[in-house]
Amino acid sequence: MEQAKQIAANQQVAIVTGASRGIGAEVARQLGSEGYAVIVNYAGNAAEAQSVVDAIVANNNGKAIAIQADVADAKAVDAMFEQAITAFGRIDVLVNNAGIMPPNLPMLVDTDDATFDRLIAVNLKGSFNTMRAAAARLQQGGRIVNFSTSVIGLALPGYAVYAATKGAIEVMTNIFAKELRGKQITVNAVAPGPTATALFLNGKTQEVIDRLSKAAPLERLGTPDDIAKAVTFLAAPGNWVNGQTLRANGGLV
């Protein structure tokens, strides 16, 4: 932790939630390569989170630490922000990547209360918790990047509750950007299309994967690198884009 404090006076600091694997891990690595000091947040897998930290530190002596917190727990989120400030002295960027998507999404009528409650707790309340914490702690000129989904545009059966949590994120993104007037903080969202991550591929047949791979005009699945590049763009200082949702889906919708 002491070593983590030794950052340049003007070095930007970013929190990336759900950053132990998949898109979140790639976002953390790319921000690290861009010179950000990075907080790699994770819910349960400390080893994978530390691997991301090690990769950032190994890349041109980057700065990174891992902090455990379940974003659905408001107290844990507040503690994470305070630990980040203790470690690096400031926070400039929040990337709300943490989210869940069960491998077998039932139709709305077959969705049980436990599945509904968990989707709301992590995908919606988790981002609410971190945005609320960020409002009082981000530096002037900070940036918040939330995660939506292009499933909203596809309107696929079985995704009603999942897409509803992300639709709410888009609304919150737009309104929160307006509520932060005077702080020079931008709030935007990225809405990935089908992306080759364990979260997306888990539970899908090869036929479904092949069909979705060909659905976009670019005729392939997205990659974590594709999405991380979009996030890095929105996380850059001085961005004039604010209150918007960027659909990173290869032209699918």
GROMACS .gro file of N, CA, C and O in nm, residues 8-98:
model
  364
    8ALA      N    1   0.262   1.013  -0.940
    8ALA     CA    2   0.290   1.149  -0.981
    8ALA      C    3   0.179   1.241  -0.936
    8ALA      O    4   0.062   1.200  -0.923
    9ALA      N    5   0.213   1.367  -0.913
    9ALA     CA    6   0.115   1.464  -0.860
    9ALA      C    7  -0.007   1.477  -0.949
    9ALA      O    8  -0.118   1.499  -0.902
   10ASN      N    9   0.012   1.463  -1.080
   10ASN     CA   10  -0.100   1.481  -1.174
   10ASN      C   11  -0.151   1.348  -1.229
   10ASN      O   12  -0.227   1.346  -1.325
   11GLN      N   13  -0.110   1.235  -1.170
   11GLN     CA   14  -0.152   1.105  -1.222
   11GLN      C   15  -0.299   1.081  -1.191
   11GLN      O   16  -0.346   1.103  -1.079
   12GLN      N   17  -0.373   1.037  -1.291
   12GLN     CA   18  -0.515   1.008  -1.276
   12GLN      C   19  -0.534   0.872  -1.210
   12GLN      O   20  -0.456   0.779  -1.231
   13VAL      N   21  -0.640   0.861  -1.130
   13VAL     CA   22  -0.670   0.739  -1.056
   13VAL      C   23  -0.809   0.689  -1.095
   13VAL      O   24  -0.905   0.766  -1.097
   14ALA      N   25  -0.819   0.560  -1.127
   14ALA     CA   26  -0.946   0.502  -1.172
   14ALA      C   27  -0.984   0.382  -1.088
   14ALA      O   28  -0.900   0.295  -1.059
   15ILE      N   29  -1.112   0.374  -1.051
   15ILE     CA   30  -1.170   0.254  -0.992
   15ILE      C   31  -1.244   0.180  -1.102
   15ILE      O   32  -1.328   0.238  -1.172
   16VAL      N   33  -1.213   0.052  -1.119
   16VAL     CA   34  -1.286  -0.032  -1.214
   16VAL      C   35  -1.351  -0.144  -1.136
   16VAL      O   36  -1.282  -0.228  -1.076
   17THR      N   37  -1.483  -0.147  -1.132
   17THR     CA   38  -1.552  -0.252  -1.057
   17THR      C   39  -1.562  -0.379  -1.141
   17THR      O   40  -1.563  -0.375  -1.263
   18GLY      N   41  -1.566  -0.492  -1.072
   18GLY     CA   42  -1.574  -0.621  -1.141
   18GLY      C   43  -1.457  -0.641  -1.236
   18GLY      O   44  -1.476  -0.686  -1.349
   19ALA      N   45  -1.336  -0.608  -1.190
   19ALA     CA   46  -1.220  -0.600  -1.280
   19ALA      C   47  -1.128  -0.721  -1.271
   19ALA      O   48  -1.016  -0.716  -1.322
   20SER      N   49  -1.173  -0.830  -1.211
   20SER     CA   50  -1.084  -0.946  -1.197
   20SER      C   51  -1.077  -1.031  -1.323
   20SER      O   52  -0.984  -1.112  -1.339
   21ARG      N   53  -1.173  -1.012  -1.416
   21ARG     CA   54  -1.172  -1.093  -1.537
   21ARG      C   55  -1.255  -1.025  -1.645
   21ARG      O   56  -1.322  -0.925  -1.621
   22GLY      N   57  -1.252  -1.083  -1.765
   22GLY     CA   58  -1.338  -1.038  -1.874
   22GLY      C   59  -1.314  -0.893  -1.914
   22GLY      O   60  -1.201  -0.844  -1.917
   23ILE      N   61  -1.424  -0.824  -1.945
   23ILE     CA   62  -1.416  -0.685  -1.990
   23ILE      C   63  -1.354  -0.597  -1.883
   23ILE      O   64  -1.269  -0.511  -1.913
   24GLY      N   65  -1.393  -0.615  -1.758
   24GLY     CA   66  -1.340  -0.532  -1.651
   24GLY      C   67  -1.190  -0.542  -1.638
   24GLY      O   68  -1.120  -0.441  -1.619
   25ALA      N   69  -1.136  -0.663  -1.650
   25ALA     CA   70  -0.992  -0.682  -1.642
   25ALA      C   71  -0.922  -0.612  -1.756
   25ALA      O   72  -0.817  -0.548  -1.737
   26GLU      N   73  -0.978  -0.620  -1.876
   26GLU     CA   74  -0.917  -0.554  -1.991
   26GLU      C   75  -0.925  -0.403  -1.979
   26GLU      O   76  -0.831  -0.332  -2.015
   27VAL      N   77  -1.036  -0.352  -1.927
   27VAL     CA   78  -1.047  -0.208  -1.902
   27VAL      C   79  -0.938  -0.163  -1.805
   27VAL      O   80  -0.870  -0.062  -1.827
   28ALA      N   81  -0.922  -0.238  -1.696
   28ALA     CA   82  -0.820  -0.203  -1.596
   28ALA      C   83  -0.681  -0.204  -1.658
   28ALA      O   84  -0.601  -0.112  -1.635
   29ARG      N   85  -0.651  -0.306  -1.738
   29ARG     CA   86  -0.518  -0.314  -1.801
   29ARG      C   87  -0.495  -0.199  -1.898
   29ARG      O   88  -0.386  -0.140  -1.902
   30GLN      N   89  -0.598  -0.166  -1.977
   30GLN     CA   90  -0.581  -0.058  -2.074
   30GLN      C   91  -0.566   0.077  -2.004
   30GLN      O   92  -0.483   0.160  -2.045
   31LEU      N   93  -0.644   0.101  -1.901
   31LEU     CA   94  -0.629   0.226  -1.827
   31LEU      C   95  -0.490   0.233  -1.763
   31LEU      O   96  -0.425   0.338  -1.762
   32GLY      N   97  -0.442   0.120  -1.712
   32GLY     CA   98  -0.307   0.116  -1.657
   32GLY      C   99  -0.203   0.150  -1.762
   32GLY      O  100  -0.107   0.224  -1.735
   33SER      N  101  -0.221   0.097  -1.883
   33SER     CA  102  -0.125   0.125  -1.990
   33SER      C  103  -0.131   0.269  -2.036
   33SER      O  104  -0.035   0.322  -2.094
   34GLU      N  105  -0.245   0.336  -2.011
   34GLU     CA  106  -0.261   0.477  -2.045
   34GLU      C  107  -0.206   0.569  -1.935
   34GLU      O  108  -0.213   0.691  -1.948
   35GLY      N  109  -0.155   0.509  -1.828
   35GLY     CA  110  -0.093   0.588  -1.723
   35GLY      C  111  -0.177   0.612  -1.600
   35GLY      O  112  -0.134   0.684  -1.508
   36TYR      N  113  -0.297   0.555  -1.595
   36TYR     CA  114  -0.380   0.568  -1.476
   36TYR      C  115  -0.328   0.476  -1.365
   36TYR      O  116  -0.283   0.364  -1.392
   37ALA      N  117  -0.338   0.521  -1.241
   37ALA     CA  118  -0.328   0.429  -1.127
   37ALA      C  119  -0.466   0.364  -1.113
   37ALA      O  120  -0.568   0.433  -1.123
   38VAL      N  121  -0.470   0.233  -1.094
   38VAL     CA  122  -0.596   0.160  -1.105
   38VAL      C  123  -0.629   0.084  -0.978
   38VAL      O  124  -0.544   0.012  -0.923
   39ILE      N  125  -0.753   0.099  -0.933
   39ILE     CA  126  -0.808   0.013  -0.828
   39ILE      C  127  -0.883  -0.099  -0.896
   39ILE      O  128  -0.983  -0.075  -0.965
   40VAL      N  129  -0.835  -0.220  -0.881
   40VAL     CA  130  -0.897  -0.339  -0.940
   40VAL      C  131  -0.995  -0.394  -0.837
   40VAL      O  132  -0.956  -0.465  -0.744
   41ASN      N  133  -1.122  -0.363  -0.854
   41ASN     CA  134  -1.223  -0.413  -0.761
   41ASN      C  135  -1.265  -0.555  -0.799
   41ASN      O  136  -1.271  -0.590  -0.917
   42TYR      N  137  -1.293  -0.635  -0.697
   42TYR     CA  138  -1.340  -0.771  -0.721
   42TYR      C  139  -1.437  -0.809  -0.610
   42TYR      O  140  -1.432  -0.752  -0.499
   43ALA      N  141  -1.524  -0.904  -0.638
   43ALA     CA  142  -1.620  -0.949  -0.538
   43ALA      C  143  -1.569  -1.069  -0.461
   43ALA      O  144  -1.584  -1.077  -0.339
   44GLY      N  145  -1.507  -1.167  -0.533
   44GLY     CA  146  -1.472  -1.290  -0.466
   44GLY      C  147  -1.340  -1.352  -0.503
   44GLY      O  148  -1.282  -1.426  -0.424
   45ASN      N  149  -1.289  -1.327  -0.625
   45ASN     CA  150  -1.170  -1.397  -0.671
   45ASN      C  151  -1.046  -1.310  -0.655
   45ASN      O  152  -1.006  -1.236  -0.746
   46ALA      N  153  -0.983  -1.321  -0.540
   46ALA     CA  154  -0.866  -1.238  -0.509
   46ALA      C  155  -0.748  -1.271  -0.600
   46ALA      O  156  -0.673  -1.182  -0.640
   47ALA      N  157  -0.732  -1.399  -0.635
   47ALA     CA  158  -0.617  -1.440  -0.717
   47ALA      C  159  -0.624  -1.379  -0.856
   47ALA      O  160  -0.523  -1.329  -0.909
   48GLU      N  161  -0.743  -1.382  -0.918
   48GLU     CA  162  -0.758  -1.324  -1.051
   48GLU      C  163  -0.738  -1.172  -1.046
   48GLU      O  164  -0.677  -1.113  -1.136
   49ALA      N  165  -0.790  -1.107  -0.943
   49ALA     CA  166  -0.772  -0.963  -0.928
   49ALA      C  167  -0.625  -0.928  -0.913
   49ALA      O  168  -0.575  -0.832  -0.974
   50GLN      N  169  -0.553  -1.006  -0.834
   50GLN     CA  170  -0.410  -0.980  -0.815
   50GLN      C  171  -0.333  -1.001  -0.944
   50GLN      O  172  -0.235  -0.931  -0.971
   51SER      N  173  -0.378  -1.095  -1.026
   51SER     CA  174  -0.313  -1.117  -1.156
   51SER      C  175  -0.326  -0.994  -1.245
   51SER      O  176  -0.231  -0.957  -1.316
   52VAL      N  177  -0.441  -0.928  -1.241
   52VAL     CA  178  -0.461  -0.805  -1.317
   52VAL      C  179  -0.370  -0.695  -1.263
   52VAL      O  180  -0.306  -0.621  -1.338
   53VAL      N  181  -0.364  -0.684  -1.130
   53VAL     CA  182  -0.275  -0.586  -1.067
   53VAL      C  183  -0.131  -0.610  -1.111
   53VAL      O  184  -0.059  -0.517  -1.150
   54ASP      N  185  -0.087  -0.736  -1.106
   54ASP     CA  186   0.050  -0.769  -1.143
   54ASP      C  187   0.080  -0.731  -1.287
   54ASP      O  188   0.190  -0.683  -1.319
   55ALA      N  189  -0.018  -0.752  -1.377
   55ALA     CA  190   0.001  -0.717  -1.518
   55ALA      C  191   0.017  -0.567  -1.536
   55ALA      O  192   0.099  -0.520  -1.616
   56ILE      N  193  -0.061  -0.488  -1.461
   56ILE     CA  194  -0.051  -0.342  -1.469
   56ILE      C  195   0.083  -0.295  -1.416
   56ILE      O  196   0.150  -0.211  -1.476
   57VAL      N  197   0.124  -0.349  -1.302
   57VAL     CA  198   0.251  -0.309  -1.239
   57VAL      C  199   0.369  -0.347  -1.329
   57VAL      O  200   0.467  -0.272  -1.340
   58ALA      N  201   0.360  -0.462  -1.396
   58ALA     CA  202   0.468  -0.508  -1.483
   58ALA      C  203   0.481  -0.424  -1.609
   58ALA      O  204   0.587  -0.422  -1.673
   59ASN      N  205   0.373  -0.355  -1.646
   59ASN     CA  206   0.374  -0.274  -1.768
   59ASN      C  207   0.424  -0.134  -1.737
   59ASN      O  208   0.349  -0.047  -1.692
   60ASN      N  209   0.553  -0.113  -1.757
   60ASN     CA  210   0.614   0.020  -1.739
   60ASN      C  211   0.596   0.073  -1.597
   60ASN      O  212   0.566   0.191  -1.576
   61ASN      N  213   0.610  -0.019  -1.500
   61ASN     CA  214   0.601   0.018  -1.358
   61ASN      C  215   0.469   0.089  -1.325
   61ASN      O  216   0.466   0.190  -1.254
   62GLY      N  217   0.360   0.032  -1.375
   62GLY     CA  218   0.228   0.090  -1.348
   62GLY      C  219   0.191   0.079  -1.201
   62GLY      O  220   0.253   0.005  -1.124
   63LYS      N  221   0.087   0.152  -1.162
   63LYS     CA  222   0.040   0.153  -1.024
   63LYS      C  223  -0.099   0.092  -1.017
   63LYS      O  224  -0.190   0.133  -1.090
   64ALA      N  225  -0.117  -0.005  -0.928
   64ALA     CA  226  -0.248  -0.069  -0.914
   64ALA      C  227  -0.255  -0.142  -0.780
   64ALA      O  228  -0.153  -0.190  -0.729
   65ILE      N  229  -0.375  -0.149  -0.727
   65ILE     CA  230  -0.402  -0.231  -0.609
   65ILE      C  231  -0.538  -0.299  -0.630
   65ILE      O  232  -0.622  -0.250  -0.706
   66ALA      N  233  -0.559  -0.410  -0.561
   66ALA     CA  234  -0.688  -0.480  -0.564
   66ALA      C  235  -0.763  -0.450  -0.436
   66ALA      O  236  -0.704  -0.450  -0.327
   67ILE      N  237  -0.892  -0.422  -0.448
   67ILE     CA  238  -0.977  -0.399  -0.331
   67ILE      C  239  -1.104  -0.482  -0.345
   67ILE      O  240  -1.176  -0.471  -0.444
   68GLN      N  241  -1.132  -0.563  -0.244
   68GLN     CA  242  -1.252  -0.645  -0.245
   68GLN      C  243  -1.372  -0.563  -0.198
   68GLN      O  244  -1.365  -0.490  -0.098
   69ALA      N  245  -1.482  -0.573  -0.271
   69ALA     CA  246  -1.608  -0.511  -0.229
   69ALA      C  247  -1.719  -0.565  -0.317
   69ALA      O  248  -1.705  -0.569  -0.439
   70ASP      N  249  -1.828  -0.605  -0.255
   70ASP     CA  250  -1.950  -0.639  -0.327
   70ASP      C  251  -2.024  -0.508  -0.353
   70ASP      O  252  -2.068  -0.442  -0.258
   71VAL      N  253  -2.038  -0.469  -0.480
   71VAL     CA  254  -2.097  -0.339  -0.510
   71VAL      C  255  -2.242  -0.329  -0.464
   71VAL      O  256  -2.296  -0.219  -0.448
   72ALA      N  257  -2.307  -0.443  -0.442
   72ALA     CA  258  -2.445  -0.442  -0.394
   72ALA      C  259  -2.454  -0.397  -0.248
   72ALA      O  260  -2.563  -0.366  -0.198
   73ASP      N  261  -2.342  -0.392  -0.178
   73ASP     CA  262  -2.334  -0.355  -0.037
   73ASP      C  263  -2.285  -0.211  -0.028
   73ASP      O  264  -2.166  -0.182  -0.051
   74ALA      N  265  -2.372  -0.119   0.009
   74ALA     CA  266  -2.337   0.024   0.011
   74ALA      C  267  -2.221   0.053   0.105
   74ALA      O  268  -2.134   0.136   0.075
   75LYS      N  269  -2.217  -0.013   0.222
   75LYS     CA  270  -2.108   0.011   0.317
   75LYS      C  271  -1.975  -0.037   0.261
   75LYS      O  272  -1.871   0.028   0.280
   76ALA      N  273  -1.977  -0.149   0.192
   76ALA     CA  274  -1.855  -0.201   0.130
   76ALA      C  275  -1.805  -0.107   0.021
   76ALA      O  276  -1.684  -0.087   0.004
   77VAL      N  277  -1.898  -0.049  -0.053
   77VAL     CA  278  -1.861   0.047  -0.158
   77VAL      C  279  -1.796   0.171  -0.098
   77VAL      O  280  -1.693   0.219  -0.145
   78ASP      N  281  -1.858   0.225   0.007
   78ASP     CA  282  -1.800   0.342   0.073
   78ASP      C  283  -1.659   0.311   0.125
   78ASP      O  284  -1.567   0.393   0.112
   79ALA      N  285  -1.641   0.193   0.181
   79ALA     CA  286  -1.510   0.154   0.232
   79ALA      C  287  -1.408   0.143   0.118
   79ALA      O  288  -1.292   0.182   0.134
   80MET      N  289  -1.452   0.091   0.004
   80MET     CA  290  -1.362   0.081  -0.111
   80MET      C  291  -1.314   0.219  -0.157
   80MET      O  292  -1.195   0.238  -0.184
   81PHE      N  293  -1.406   0.315  -0.164
   81PHE     CA  294  -1.367   0.449  -0.205
   81PHE      C  295  -1.268   0.510  -0.106
   81PHE      O  296  -1.171   0.575  -0.145
   82GLU      N  297  -1.292   0.488   0.022
   82GLU     CA  298  -1.201   0.543   0.123
   82GLU      C  299  -1.063   0.475   0.115
   82GLU      O  300  -0.960   0.542   0.130
   83GLN      N  301  -1.061   0.345   0.090
   83GLN     CA  302  -0.933   0.275   0.073
   83GLN      C  303  -0.859   0.326  -0.049
   83GLN      O  304  -0.736   0.340  -0.048
   84ALA      N  305  -0.933   0.355  -0.156
   84ALA     CA  306  -0.870   0.407  -0.278
   84ALA      C  307  -0.805   0.543  -0.252
   84ALA      O  308  -0.693   0.569  -0.297
   85ILE      N  309  -0.875   0.628  -0.179
   85ILE     CA  310  -0.820   0.761  -0.147
   85ILE      C  311  -0.699   0.748  -0.054
   85ILE      O  312  -0.600   0.819  -0.070
   86THR      N  313  -0.707   0.656   0.041
   86THR     CA  314  -0.593   0.633   0.129
   86THR      C  315  -0.471   0.587   0.049
   86THR      O  316  -0.358   0.629   0.075
   87ALA      N  317  -0.495   0.501  -0.050
   87ALA     CA  318  -0.385   0.446  -0.128
   87ALA      C  319  -0.324   0.546  -0.224
   87ALA      O  320  -0.201   0.558  -0.235
   88PHE      N  321  -0.410   0.621  -0.296
   88PHE     CA  322  -0.361   0.705  -0.405
   88PHE      C  323  -0.387   0.855  -0.386
   88PHE      O  324  -0.343   0.936  -0.466
   89GLY      N  325  -0.466   0.891  -0.285
   89GLY     CA  326  -0.486   1.032  -0.256
   89GLY      C  327  -0.597   1.100  -0.333
   89GLY      O  328  -0.635   1.213  -0.301
   90ARG      N  329  -0.655   1.032  -0.432
   90ARG     CA  330  -0.758   1.095  -0.514
   90ARG      C  331  -0.830   0.987  -0.597
   90ARG      O  332  -0.780   0.875  -0.610
   91ILE      N  333  -0.944   1.022  -0.653
   91ILE     CA  334  -1.014   0.936  -0.750
   91ILE      C  335  -1.062   1.027  -0.862
   91ILE      O  336  -1.129   1.129  -0.838
   92ASP      N  337  -1.030   0.991  -0.986
   92ASP     CA  338  -1.072   1.070  -1.103
   92ASP      C  339  -1.175   1.000  -1.189
   92ASP      O  340  -1.256   1.065  -1.255
   93VAL      N  341  -1.171   0.868  -1.191
   93VAL     CA  342  -1.256   0.791  -1.283
   93VAL      C  343  -1.320   0.675  -1.209
   93VAL      O  344  -1.255   0.607  -1.129
   94LEU      N  345  -1.449   0.654  -1.235
   94LEU     CA  346  -1.520   0.535  -1.189
   94LEU      C  347  -1.574   0.463  -1.312
   94LEU      O  348  -1.646   0.522  -1.392
   95VAL      N  349  -1.538   0.336  -1.326
   95VAL     CA  350  -1.594   0.251  -1.432
   95VAL      C  351  -1.680   0.145  -1.366
   95VAL      O  352  -1.631   0.058  -1.294
   96ASN      N  353  -1.810   0.152  -1.392
   96ASN     CA  354  -1.907   0.061  -1.330
   96ASN      C  355  -1.926  -0.063  -1.418
   96ASN      O  356  -2.029  -0.080  -1.484
   97ASN      N  357  -1.828  -0.151  -1.415
   97ASN     CA  358  -1.835  -0.271  -1.499
   97ASN      C  359  -1.902  -0.389  -1.429
   97ASN      O  360  -1.958  -0.477  -1.495
   98ALA      N  361  -1.899  -0.394  -1.296
   98ALA     CA  362  -1.952  -0.510  -1.224
   98ALA      C  363  -2.097  -0.538  -1.261
   98ALA      O  364  -2.181  -0.448  -1.262
   0.00000   0.00000   0.00000
